[in-house]
Coordinates of C-alpha atoms in Angstrom, one line a residue:
Chain A
M209 CA 77.1 101.6 165.3
L210 CA 80.8 101.7 164.3
Q211 CA 81.4 104.3 161.7
K212 CA 82.6 102.6 158.5
K213 CA 85.7 104.3 157.2
S214 CA 87.7 103.9 154.0
H215 CA 90.7 101.6 153.7
G216 CA 92.1 103.4 150.7
C217 CA 91.1 102.4 147.1
L218 CA 93.3 101.4 144.2
N219 CA 91.9 101.8 140.7
F220 CA 93.2 100.1 137.7
Y221 CA 92.1 100.6 134.1
R222 CA 92.1 98.0 131.4
L223 CA 93.9 98.8 128.2
G224 CA 91.4 98.9 125.4
P225 CA 91.5 100.5 121.9
T226 CA 94.8 102.0 120.9
K227 CA 93.3 105.5 120.7
E228 CA 93.0 105.3 124.5
K229 CA 96.8 105.5 124.8
A230 CA 96.7 109.3 124.8
L231 CA 94.2 109.2 127.7
F232 CA 96.5 107.0 129.8
K233 CA 99.5 109.2 129.1
K234 CA 97.7 112.5 129.7
H235 CA 96.1 111.5 133.0
K236 CA 98.8 109.3 134.6
D237 CA 98.0 110.7 138.0
V238 CA 94.4 109.5 138.2
Y239 CA 94.9 105.8 138.3
K240 CA 97.0 103.3 140.2
G241 CA 97.9 100.9 137.3
I242 CA 96.9 99.2 134.1
I243 CA 95.6 95.8 133.2
I244 CA 96.6 94.3 129.9
P245 CA 94.5 91.5 128.5
A246 CA 96.8 88.7 127.4
H247 CA 95.6 88.6 123.8
I248 CA 96.3 92.3 123.5
A249 CA 99.7 91.8 125.1
S250 CA 100.4 89.1 122.6
Y251 CA 99.0 90.7 119.4
F252 CA 100.3 94.2 120.1
S253 CA 103.4 93.2 122.1
K254 CA 105.7 95.9 120.8
F255 CA 103.2 98.6 121.3
C256 CA 102.3 97.4 124.8
A257 CA 105.9 97.0 125.9
G258 CA 106.7 100.5 124.7
F259 CA 103.6 102.0 126.1
I260 CA 104.0 100.4 129.5
G261 CA 107.7 101.2 129.5
S262 CA 107.0 104.9 128.8
L263 CA 104.2 105.2 131.4
Q264 CA 106.2 103.6 134.2
K265 CA 103.0 102.7 136.0
P266 CA 102.4 99.3 137.7
Y267 CA 100.7 96.8 135.5
F268 CA 99.7 93.2 135.3
I269 CA 98.5 90.9 132.5
D270 CA 95.1 89.2 132.7
P271 CA 95.8 85.8 131.3
I272 CA 92.1 85.4 130.2
T273 CA 92.5 81.6 130.2
Y274 CA 88.8 81.3 131.1
I275 CA 87.8 82.1 127.6
F276 CA 89.2 78.8 126.2
A277 CA 86.8 76.8 128.5
R278 CA 83.8 78.6 127.1
G279 CA 82.4 77.9 123.7
P280 CA 85.0 78.3 120.8
E281 CA 82.6 80.8 119.2
L282 CA 83.7 83.4 121.8
I283 CA 87.1 83.8 120.1
Q284 CA 85.9 83.2 116.5
R285 CA 85.3 86.1 114.2
Y286 CA 82.2 86.9 112.2
L287 CA 82.2 86.0 108.6
K288 CA 81.6 88.8 106.2
D289 CA 80.6 88.9 102.6
R290 CA 83.6 90.1 100.7
K291 CA 81.7 92.3 98.3
T292 CA 79.2 94.0 100.6
G293 CA 81.0 93.7 103.9
R294 CA 77.8 92.6 105.6
T295 CA 77.9 89.8 108.2
L296 CA 76.8 86.4 106.8
R297 CA 73.8 84.8 108.4
D298 CA 72.6 81.2 108.8
A299 CA 69.1 79.9 108.0
L300 CA 67.7 81.2 111.3
G301 CA 69.2 84.6 110.8
G302 CA 72.0 84.2 113.3
K303 CA 75.4 85.6 112.5
K304 CA 77.9 83.1 111.2
K305 CA 81.3 82.7 112.8
G306 CA 84.5 81.4 111.2
E307 CA 88.1 81.1 112.2
I308 CA 89.8 82.3 115.3
R309 CA 90.1 86.1 115.6
R310 CA 93.5 87.4 114.7
S311 CA 94.0 88.9 118.1
Y312 CA 93.6 85.5 119.7
K313 CA 95.4 83.5 117.0
K314 CA 98.8 84.7 118.1
I315 CA 98.4 83.9 121.8
V316 CA 97.0 80.5 120.9
E317 CA 99.6 79.5 118.4
H318 CA 102.7 81.2 119.7
D319 CA 102.4 82.0 123.3
Y320 CA 100.2 79.6 125.1
R321 CA 100.5 76.8 122.6
S322 CA 100.2 73.3 124.3
I323 CA 96.7 72.3 125.3
I324 CA 95.2 75.6 124.2
Y325 CA 96.5 75.1 120.6
D326 CA 95.1 71.6 120.6
V327 CA 91.6 72.5 121.6
A328 CA 91.5 75.5 119.3
R329 CA 92.4 73.2 116.4
M330 CA 89.7 70.8 117.4
K331 CA 87.2 73.8 117.7
R332 CA 86.1 72.8 121.1
A333 CA 86.2 74.2 124.6
L334 CA 88.7 73.2 127.2
R335 CA 87.5 70.6 129.8
P336 CA 88.8 69.9 133.3
S337 CA 89.8 66.5 132.1
D338 CA 92.2 68.0 129.6
F339 CA 94.5 68.7 132.6
T340 CA 94.7 65.2 134.0
S341 CA 98.1 64.7 132.4
E342 CA 100.7 66.2 134.7
N343 CA 103.0 67.0 131.7
K344 CA 100.3 69.0 129.9
L345 CA 99.4 70.8 133.1
D346 CA 103.0 71.8 133.8
E347 CA 103.6 72.9 130.2
F348 CA 100.4 75.0 130.2
V349 CA 101.1 76.7 133.5
N350 CA 104.7 77.3 132.6
N351 CA 103.7 79.0 129.3
V352 CA 101.1 81.2 130.9
V353 CA 103.4 82.3 133.7
K354 CA 106.4 82.9 131.5
F355 CA 104.3 84.9 129.1
Q356 CA 103.2 87.2 131.9
L357 CA 106.7 87.7 133.1
N358 CA 108.5 88.1 129.8
K359 CA 106.2 89.4 127.2
L360 CA 106.2 93.1 128.2
S361 CA 109.1 93.3 130.5
K362 CA 111.9 93.9 128.0
V363 CA 112.6 97.5 127.1
P364 CA 112.1 97.9 123.3
E365 CA 115.4 98.3 121.4
K366 CA 114.6 101.8 120.3
Y367 CA 114.8 103.0 124.0
K368 CA 118.1 101.4 124.8
K369 CA 120.1 104.1 122.9
Y370 CA 118.8 106.7 125.4
E371 CA 120.6 104.9 128.2
R372 CA 123.9 106.0 126.6
Y373 CA 122.9 109.6 126.3
A374 CA 121.4 109.7 129.8
S375 CA 124.5 108.3 131.4
K376 CA 126.6 111.0 129.7
E377 CA 124.4 113.5 131.5
S378 CA 124.7 111.5 134.7
K379 CA 121.0 111.0 134.6
K380 CA 119.0 107.8 135.2
I381 CA 116.9 106.2 132.6
F382 CA 114.7 103.2 133.2
T383 CA 115.9 100.4 131.1
A384 CA 115.7 97.7 133.7
P385 CA 113.1 94.9 133.0
N386 CA 109.6 96.1 133.6
F387 CA 108.0 93.2 135.4
P388 CA 104.2 93.0 136.2
I389 CA 103.4 93.8 139.9
F390 CA 102.1 90.3 140.3
V391 CA 101.4 87.1 138.3
V392 CA 97.9 85.7 137.8
P393 CA 97.6 81.9 137.7
P394 CA 95.5 80.5 134.8
Y395 CA 91.9 80.6 135.9
F396 CA 88.5 79.3 134.8
Y397 CA 84.9 80.0 135.6
F398 CA 83.5 77.6 138.1
N399 CA 79.8 77.2 139.1
S400 CA 80.2 74.2 141.5
I401 CA 82.9 72.9 143.8
E402 CA 82.7 69.3 142.7
K403 CA 85.9 67.3 142.7
E404 CA 86.3 66.9 138.9
G405 CA 85.3 70.4 138.0
W406 CA 87.1 73.7 137.3
Y407 CA 87.2 74.7 141.0
Q408 CA 89.8 72.0 141.7
V409 CA 91.6 72.8 138.5
N410 CA 91.9 76.5 139.6
L411 CA 93.4 75.5 142.9
T412 CA 95.9 73.2 141.2
M413 CA 96.8 76.1 138.8
I414 CA 97.7 78.2 141.8
R415 CA 99.9 75.5 143.3
K416 CA 101.6 74.9 140.0
T417 CA 102.2 78.6 139.5
K418 CA 103.9 78.9 142.8
E419 CA 106.1 76.0 141.9
V420 CA 107.1 77.8 138.7
L421 CA 107.8 81.1 140.4
G422 CA 109.4 79.8 143.6
K423 CA 110.2 82.8 145.9
G424 CA 109.7 85.2 143.0
P425 CA 106.9 87.6 142.1
R426 CA 103.6 87.7 144.0
I427 CA 100.6 85.7 142.9
F428 CA 97.1 87.1 142.8
S429 CA 94.5 84.4 142.1
V430 CA 91.2 85.0 140.3
I431 CA 88.0 83.8 142.0
F432 CA 85.6 83.7 139.1
T433 CA 82.2 82.3 139.9
S434 CA 78.5 83.0 140.1
C435 CA 76.6 84.9 142.8
Q436 CA 74.6 81.8 143.6
L437 CA 77.7 79.8 144.4
L438 CA 79.2 82.6 146.5
S439 CA 76.0 82.5 148.5
K440 CA 76.0 78.7 148.8
E441 CA 79.7 77.8 149.3
S442 CA 81.4 81.0 150.5
K443 CA 83.0 79.3 153.5
R444 CA 84.5 76.5 151.5
I445 CA 85.8 78.9 148.8
I446 CA 87.3 81.2 151.3
D447 CA 88.9 78.4 153.2
D448 CA 90.5 76.8 150.1
Y449 CA 91.6 80.0 148.4
G450 CA 92.8 81.4 151.8
K451 CA 95.0 78.3 152.2
S452 CA 96.3 78.5 148.7
Q453 CA 99.7 80.2 148.2
S454 CA 98.1 83.4 146.8
D455 CA 99.3 86.7 148.0
G456 CA 96.0 88.4 147.0
F457 CA 92.8 87.8 145.1
L458 CA 91.1 89.2 142.0
L459 CA 87.4 88.7 142.4
W460 CA 85.1 88.4 139.4
V461 CA 81.4 87.7 140.1
D462 CA 79.8 86.6 136.8
D463 CA 77.7 89.5 135.4
F464 CA 77.8 91.3 138.7
S465 CA 77.4 95.1 138.9
G466 CA 76.5 97.5 141.6
Y467 CA 73.3 98.2 139.7
R468 CA 71.8 94.7 140.5
D469 CA 69.2 94.2 143.1
L470 CA 69.8 94.5 146.8
R471 CA 69.8 90.7 147.5
V472 CA 72.7 90.2 145.0
L473 CA 74.7 93.2 146.5
R474 CA 74.3 91.7 150.0
I475 CA 75.7 88.3 148.8
V476 CA 78.8 89.9 147.3
K477 CA 79.3 92.2 150.2
K478 CA 79.1 89.4 152.7
F479 CA 81.5 87.2 150.7
L480 CA 83.9 90.0 150.3
K481 CA 83.9 90.9 154.0
S482 CA 84.7 87.3 154.9
L483 CA 87.4 87.0 152.2
A484 CA 89.1 90.2 153.3
E485 CA 89.4 88.7 156.8
V486 CA 92.0 86.3 155.4
G487 CA 94.3 89.3 155.5
K488 CA 95.2 89.5 151.8
D489 CA 94.3 92.3 149.3
V490 CA 91.2 91.7 147.2
I491 CA 90.7 93.6 144.0
M492 CA 87.5 93.5 141.9
L493 CA 88.4 92.6 138.4
Y494 CA 85.4 94.4 136.9
G495 CA 84.0 97.1 139.1
D496 CA 81.9 100.3 139.1
Y497 CA 81.2 102.9 141.7
F498 CA 79.8 100.3 144.0
S499 CA 83.3 98.8 144.2
I500 CA 84.4 102.1 145.9
L501 CA 81.7 101.5 148.5
L502 CA 82.8 97.9 148.9
G503 CA 86.0 99.5 150.2
Y504 CA 84.1 100.0 153.5
F505 CA 83.8 96.2 153.7
G506 CA 87.4 95.4 152.9
L507 CA 87.8 95.6 149.1
K508 CA 91.3 97.1 148.3
G509 CA 90.7 98.1 144.7
F510 CA 88.9 97.5 141.4
S511 CA 89.4 97.8 137.6
C512 CA 87.3 98.7 134.6
G513 CA 87.7 100.1 131.1
I514 CA 87.6 103.9 130.6
C515 CA 83.9 104.5 130.9
Y516 CA 83.0 101.0 129.9
G517 CA 83.7 97.4 131.0
E518 CA 82.5 97.8 134.6
H519 CA 80.8 94.4 134.6
K520 CA 81.3 91.3 132.5
S521 CA 79.8 87.9 132.1
A522 CA 81.6 84.6 131.3
D523 CA 79.9 84.2 128.0
Q524 CA 79.9 87.8 126.9
D525 CA 80.5 88.0 123.2
L526 CA 83.6 90.2 122.8
D527 CA 82.8 91.0 119.2
V528 CA 80.3 93.7 119.6
E529 CA 79.9 95.1 116.1
G530 CA 80.7 98.8 116.0
A531 CA 82.2 101.1 118.6
I532 CA 80.5 101.6 122.0
P533 CA 78.6 104.9 121.6
P534 CA 80.1 107.8 123.7
R535 CA 78.5 108.1 127.1
Y536 CA 78.6 110.8 129.7
Y537 CA 79.0 109.9 133.4
I538 CA 76.7 111.9 135.7
E539 CA 78.7 111.9 138.9
L540 CA 75.8 112.8 141.2
I541 CA 73.6 109.9 140.4
K542 CA 76.4 107.5 139.3
K543 CA 74.9 106.8 135.9
K544 CA 76.1 106.9 132.4
V545 CA 73.9 108.3 129.6
Q546 CA 74.3 108.1 125.9
I547 CA 75.4 111.4 124.5
E548 CA 73.9 111.0 121.0
T549 CA 70.4 110.2 122.3
E550 CA 69.8 110.8 126.0
I551 CA 71.9 113.8 126.6
R552 CA 70.6 115.4 123.4
R553 CA 67.1 115.0 124.8
I554 CA 67.7 115.9 128.4
D555 CA 69.1 119.5 128.4
I556 CA 71.1 119.1 131.6
P557 CA 72.1 122.8 132.0
K558 CA 68.5 123.9 131.9
E559 CA 66.6 121.1 133.6
F560 CA 69.1 119.5 135.9
P561 CA 71.8 122.1 136.7
D562 CA 72.8 120.0 139.8
F563 CA 74.2 117.5 137.4
L564 CA 76.6 119.9 135.8
C565 CA 80.2 119.0 136.4
S566 CA 83.1 121.3 137.4
C567 CA 85.9 119.2 135.9
A568 CA 88.3 120.8 133.4
I569 CA 86.6 119.2 130.4
C570 CA 83.0 120.3 131.4
Q571 CA 84.2 123.8 132.2
R572 CA 85.4 124.1 128.6
K573 CA 82.1 122.7 127.2
S574 CA 79.3 123.4 129.6
D575 CA 76.7 121.3 127.7
P576 CA 77.7 117.6 127.8
V577 CA 76.1 117.1 124.3
M578 CA 79.1 118.9 122.9
L579 CA 81.6 116.3 124.2
D580 CA 83.2 113.8 121.8
D581 CA 84.2 110.3 122.7
F582 CA 87.7 111.3 123.9
E583 CA 86.4 114.2 126.0
S584 CA 83.7 112.1 127.6
K585 CA 86.3 109.5 128.6
E586 CA 88.6 112.2 130.0
H587 CA 85.6 113.5 132.0
F588 CA 85.1 110.0 133.4
L589 CA 88.7 109.6 134.4
I590 CA 88.8 112.9 136.2
V591 CA 85.5 112.4 137.9
R592 CA 86.3 108.9 139.0
A593 CA 89.6 110.1 140.4
N594 CA 87.7 112.7 142.5
E595 CA 85.3 110.1 143.7
I596 CA 88.1 107.9 144.9
K597 CA 90.0 110.9 146.4
R598 CA 86.9 111.8 148.5
Y599 CA 86.7 108.2 149.7
N600 CA 90.4 108.0 150.5
E601 CA 90.2 111.3 152.4
G602 CA 87.7 109.9 154.8
L603 CA 84.1 110.2 153.4
T604 CA 82.2 107.8 155.7
A605 CA 79.7 105.2 154.8
S606 CA 76.9 107.0 156.6
E607 CA 77.6 110.3 154.9
Q608 CA 77.3 108.5 151.5
S609 CA 74.2 106.6 152.6
K610 CA 72.4 109.8 153.5
L611 CA 73.4 111.5 150.2
F612 CA 72.2 108.5 148.1
S613 CA 68.9 108.4 150.0
E614 CA 68.3 112.1 149.4
L615 CA 69.1 111.8 145.7
Y616 CA 66.9 108.7 145.3
N617 CA 63.9 110.5 146.8
K618 CA 64.5 113.6 144.7
Y619 CA 64.9 111.9 141.3
R620 CA 63.2 108.6 141.5
N621 CA 60.3 109.7 139.4
E622 CA 62.4 111.3 136.7
P623 CA 62.0 108.9 133.8
Y624 CA 65.1 110.2 132.0
F625 CA 67.4 108.7 134.5
S626 CA 65.4 105.6 135.5
P627 CA 66.1 103.2 137.0
L628 CA 67.7 104.8 140.1
A629 CA 67.1 101.9 142.4
H630 CA 70.8 101.5 142.9
L631 CA 70.9 104.7 145.0
N632 CA 68.3 103.3 147.3
N633 CA 70.1 100.0 147.5
W634 CA 73.5 101.5 148.2
S635 CA 72.0 103.8 150.8
K636 CA 70.6 100.7 152.7
I637 CA 73.6 98.4 152.3
L638 CA 76.1 101.0 153.6
L639 CA 74.2 101.1 156.9
E640 CA 74.2 97.3 157.3
D641 CA 77.0 95.4 158.9
Chain B
M297 CA 42.5 82.1 136.1
S298 CA 40.9 85.5 136.7
E299 CA 40.3 87.9 133.9
L300 CA 42.7 90.4 135.6
L301 CA 45.5 87.7 135.8
K302 CA 45.0 86.9 132.1
E303 CA 45.4 90.5 131.3
A304 CA 48.4 90.8 133.5
L305 CA 50.0 87.9 131.6
R306 CA 49.7 89.6 128.3
R307 CA 53.0 90.4 126.6
E308 CA 53.8 93.7 125.0
I309 CA 53.3 92.1 121.6
D310 CA 49.7 91.5 122.5
L311 CA 49.1 95.3 122.6
Y312 CA 50.3 95.7 119.0
S313 CA 47.2 94.8 117.1
P314 CA 44.8 97.3 118.8
I315 CA 47.5 100.0 118.5
I316 CA 48.0 99.3 114.8
H317 CA 44.2 99.6 114.2
L318 CA 44.2 102.9 116.2
F319 CA 46.5 104.4 113.6
S320 CA 44.9 102.7 110.6
E321 CA 45.1 105.9 108.5
K322 CA 48.9 105.6 108.5
K323 CA 50.2 104.0 105.4
Y324 CA 53.2 102.2 106.9
V325 CA 53.8 100.3 110.2
F326 CA 57.3 99.2 111.2
I327 CA 58.0 97.0 114.1
E328 CA 61.2 96.8 116.2
V329 CA 63.0 99.7 114.4
P330 CA 66.7 99.8 115.3
Y331 CA 67.7 103.1 116.8
F332 CA 71.2 103.6 118.4
R333 CA 71.5 100.1 119.9
K334 CA 67.9 100.0 121.0
R335 CA 64.7 99.1 119.1
V336 CA 61.6 101.2 118.9
D337 CA 58.5 99.0 119.3
I338 CA 56.3 100.5 116.6
V339 CA 56.8 103.3 114.2
F340 CA 53.9 104.6 112.0
A341 CA 54.7 106.6 108.9
S342 CA 52.8 108.5 106.3
S343 CA 53.0 107.5 102.7
S344 CA 55.9 109.8 101.9
L345 CA 57.6 108.9 105.3
K346 CA 57.4 112.6 106.1
N347 CA 55.5 112.1 109.4
L348 CA 56.7 109.6 111.9
Y349 CA 54.9 108.5 115.0
A350 CA 56.7 106.2 117.6
V351 CA 55.0 104.0 120.2
E352 CA 56.7 102.2 123.1
T353 CA 54.6 99.4 124.6
K354 CA 55.0 98.2 128.2
I355 CA 53.0 96.1 130.6
F356 CA 54.4 97.4 133.9
D357 CA 57.4 99.6 133.7
W358 CA 56.0 103.0 132.6
R359 CA 59.1 104.8 133.6
S360 CA 61.4 103.1 131.1
A361 CA 58.7 103.4 128.5
V362 CA 58.5 107.2 129.0
K363 CA 62.3 107.4 128.9
Q364 CA 62.4 105.6 125.6
A365 CA 59.5 107.7 124.3
T366 CA 61.3 110.9 125.1
M367 CA 64.3 109.6 123.2
N368 CA 62.0 108.8 120.2
Q369 CA 61.0 112.5 120.1
L370 CA 64.4 113.1 118.5
F371 CA 63.2 111.5 115.3
A372 CA 59.4 111.2 115.6
Q373 CA 57.0 114.2 115.4
L374 CA 54.8 112.5 117.9
S375 CA 55.8 109.9 120.5
Y376 CA 53.5 107.6 122.6
V377 CA 53.6 105.1 125.4
A378 CA 51.0 102.3 125.3
L379 CA 50.0 100.5 128.5
P380 CA 47.2 98.1 129.3
D381 CA 44.2 99.9 130.6
W382 CA 44.3 98.1 134.0
R383 CA 47.9 99.4 134.5
I384 CA 46.8 103.0 133.7
G385 CA 44.1 102.6 136.2
K386 CA 46.6 102.0 138.9
L387 CA 48.8 105.0 138.1
N388 CA 48.9 107.9 140.4
R389 CA 47.5 111.1 138.9
N390 CA 50.9 112.8 139.4
I391 CA 52.3 110.4 136.8
F392 CA 50.0 111.8 134.1
E393 CA 51.6 115.1 134.7
I394 CA 55.0 113.6 133.8
F395 CA 53.5 112.5 130.5
R396 CA 52.2 116.0 129.8
R397 CA 55.5 117.6 131.0
Y398 CA 57.5 115.6 128.4
Q399 CA 54.8 115.9 125.7
V400 CA 54.6 112.1 125.5
G401 CA 51.2 110.7 124.6
L402 CA 49.6 107.9 126.5
I403 CA 47.5 105.1 124.8
S404 CA 45.3 102.8 126.8
V405 CA 44.9 99.3 125.4
R406 CA 42.3 96.7 126.1
K407 CA 40.4 95.1 123.2
D408 CA 40.8 98.4 121.4
A409 CA 43.3 101.2 121.9
E410 CA 42.4 104.8 122.9
I411 CA 44.5 107.9 123.2
V412 CA 44.2 109.1 126.8
I413 CA 46.8 111.9 126.7
P414 CA 47.6 113.3 123.3
A415 CA 51.2 113.6 122.3
R416 CA 52.6 117.0 121.4
R417 CA 55.5 118.2 119.3
N418 CA 58.4 119.8 121.1
G419 CA 61.7 121.4 120.3
Y420 CA 63.8 118.3 120.6
F421 CA 63.1 117.1 117.1
N422 CA 66.5 116.5 115.5
R423 CA 66.9 116.5 111.7
K424 CA 69.9 114.3 111.7
H425 CA 68.1 111.6 113.7
Y426 CA 64.9 112.0 111.6
R427 CA 66.9 111.5 108.4
L428 CA 68.7 108.5 109.8
I429 CA 65.4 106.7 110.7
K430 CA 63.8 107.7 107.5
Y431 CA 66.7 106.2 105.6
V432 CA 66.3 102.9 107.5
L433 CA 62.6 102.8 106.9
K434 CA 62.9 103.6 103.3
N435 CA 65.4 100.7 102.9
S436 CA 63.0 98.4 104.6
I437 CA 60.2 99.3 102.2
T438 CA 62.5 98.5 99.3
H439 CA 64.0 95.3 100.6
H440 CA 61.4 93.7 102.9
K441 CA 58.2 92.0 102.0
P442 CA 55.2 93.3 103.9
R443 CA 53.5 90.8 106.3
S444 CA 50.1 90.7 107.8
I445 CA 49.5 91.6 111.4
G446 CA 48.9 87.9 112.3
D447 CA 52.3 87.0 110.8
I448 CA 54.0 89.6 113.0
I449 CA 52.4 88.4 116.2
H450 CA 53.3 84.8 115.3
A451 CA 56.9 85.7 114.4
S452 CA 57.3 87.7 117.6
K453 CA 56.2 84.8 119.7
K454 CA 58.6 82.6 117.9
E455 CA 61.2 85.4 118.1
S456 CA 62.5 84.5 114.7
R457 CA 65.2 86.7 113.1
M458 CA 62.8 88.0 110.4
F459 CA 60.6 89.5 113.1
K460 CA 63.4 91.9 114.0
F461 CA 62.4 94.1 111.2
L462 CA 59.1 93.3 109.6
Q463 CA 56.9 95.7 107.8
T464 CA 53.2 95.6 107.3
W465 CA 50.3 97.9 106.6
S466 CA 46.9 97.6 108.2
D467 CA 43.9 96.3 106.4

């Protein structure tokens, strides 16, 4: 059997809450680049432009156009009682939603405008038929593309004065426009390839984006669909997207994660392998450790949030009330556990010393229960970088498969960490062609 | 349909009634208690809310029930897993050792409920978590109207909002 070797792995992180800024700055060397969601780029444009400019790392903007084709409630905010601050509920006890969230209002009303503004006002979802007018289509694509190229590319005024000082010292300073590494055409979730559906709209969006850009920046198109359709229509999807004028692909399989069952993992692996044969880079838009393993089958890179956001569904409600509780990533078994409950109960140093980590953060605080949110994310960044480094340095698929199999057999009955089926699944899939 | 299949099709909610009767001496019973983004199936409490017993019910997946039950030891003096008796009959004897190792009790449920492995207190009880849950339960007693066991079963099957946090006490 041919030994599967790594093809190199690029990891991107999605910009999230502003307090993550310090993490991105402190650990610049552990990631390839950053993804900025369009509504964040719009609402916090000055912050993002300054942040990206200071980091000098590759970035691109996720236009998140798909969200306007889902129900309008996804971008509406919860209504709260002004006195108590509690969320208002309807007769059935469901949370009530109101106007568009502030973070989306700006992109709808000022940046995308056109058809997006119209449907938001009508409080309905976008439909494929909304793009039958050539004018509306052109206007929409133009706005989305220009937004990506221009929104964060200009150096904020406050940095321009340093150019004068730097030139006096005969030193260089970066004040040139900071363009994204590629442009992402508007994209929408499709669950069929019928003629009048989103699938055809997506392909049209790619063509129109190329018309707007000409010989300019590269285009990476998003393929956002369900696992079932990947299984059913992979050849057609690969043919059509392969022939499109995309320079690469961003793959998002709805609600997919490496922790799903083996049948699902095989479908995604098979599709990816065939897509990679087109000869263009494929990056997983939401990925976890399994995305590193998919590198053996042609995946070039993946992205996620810092210790969150490793999988996403089309209709995931973005308004999760309250912060995500801090979690600790156990490198050996590739699992995250909640610090406040699970880590507090498990006593890793005493019961599972194998799980102790040697990163700089864990060396300072040997019991993970002592880590705060910032530290647990730092630990994740460092550990993930080490995982990718080992992969890039030539760790083979069969070596990883053997390790996962041993770990599964050793810990499968430990209820603290259940389920661990992913280790068994990964062990098997790595040995398959 | 065989008796075994009927049993196998029982939902976790169907285990509640015998379990509630098992702990009939406890003044309060709380269902679906929110706890760090999860929900504890049943929490029994003494009249002063000083002693808390937690029960996780499952039909098949004993592992995740044990996992949750160990987390519940952070706030509950005693923590149990309840499984249908036919499921317990299929478990390997080694698995009973796992329950004993983590001091998690095991309740067998058929028409009645019976404690097969007693729960034990261990050193993981956390005052902060205990106070947090006690506060939530106390609020519930103040703000929620108690319902009968039949109402709970009915509401659960309808999955109505009010079921999320109902309170009752056994007859």
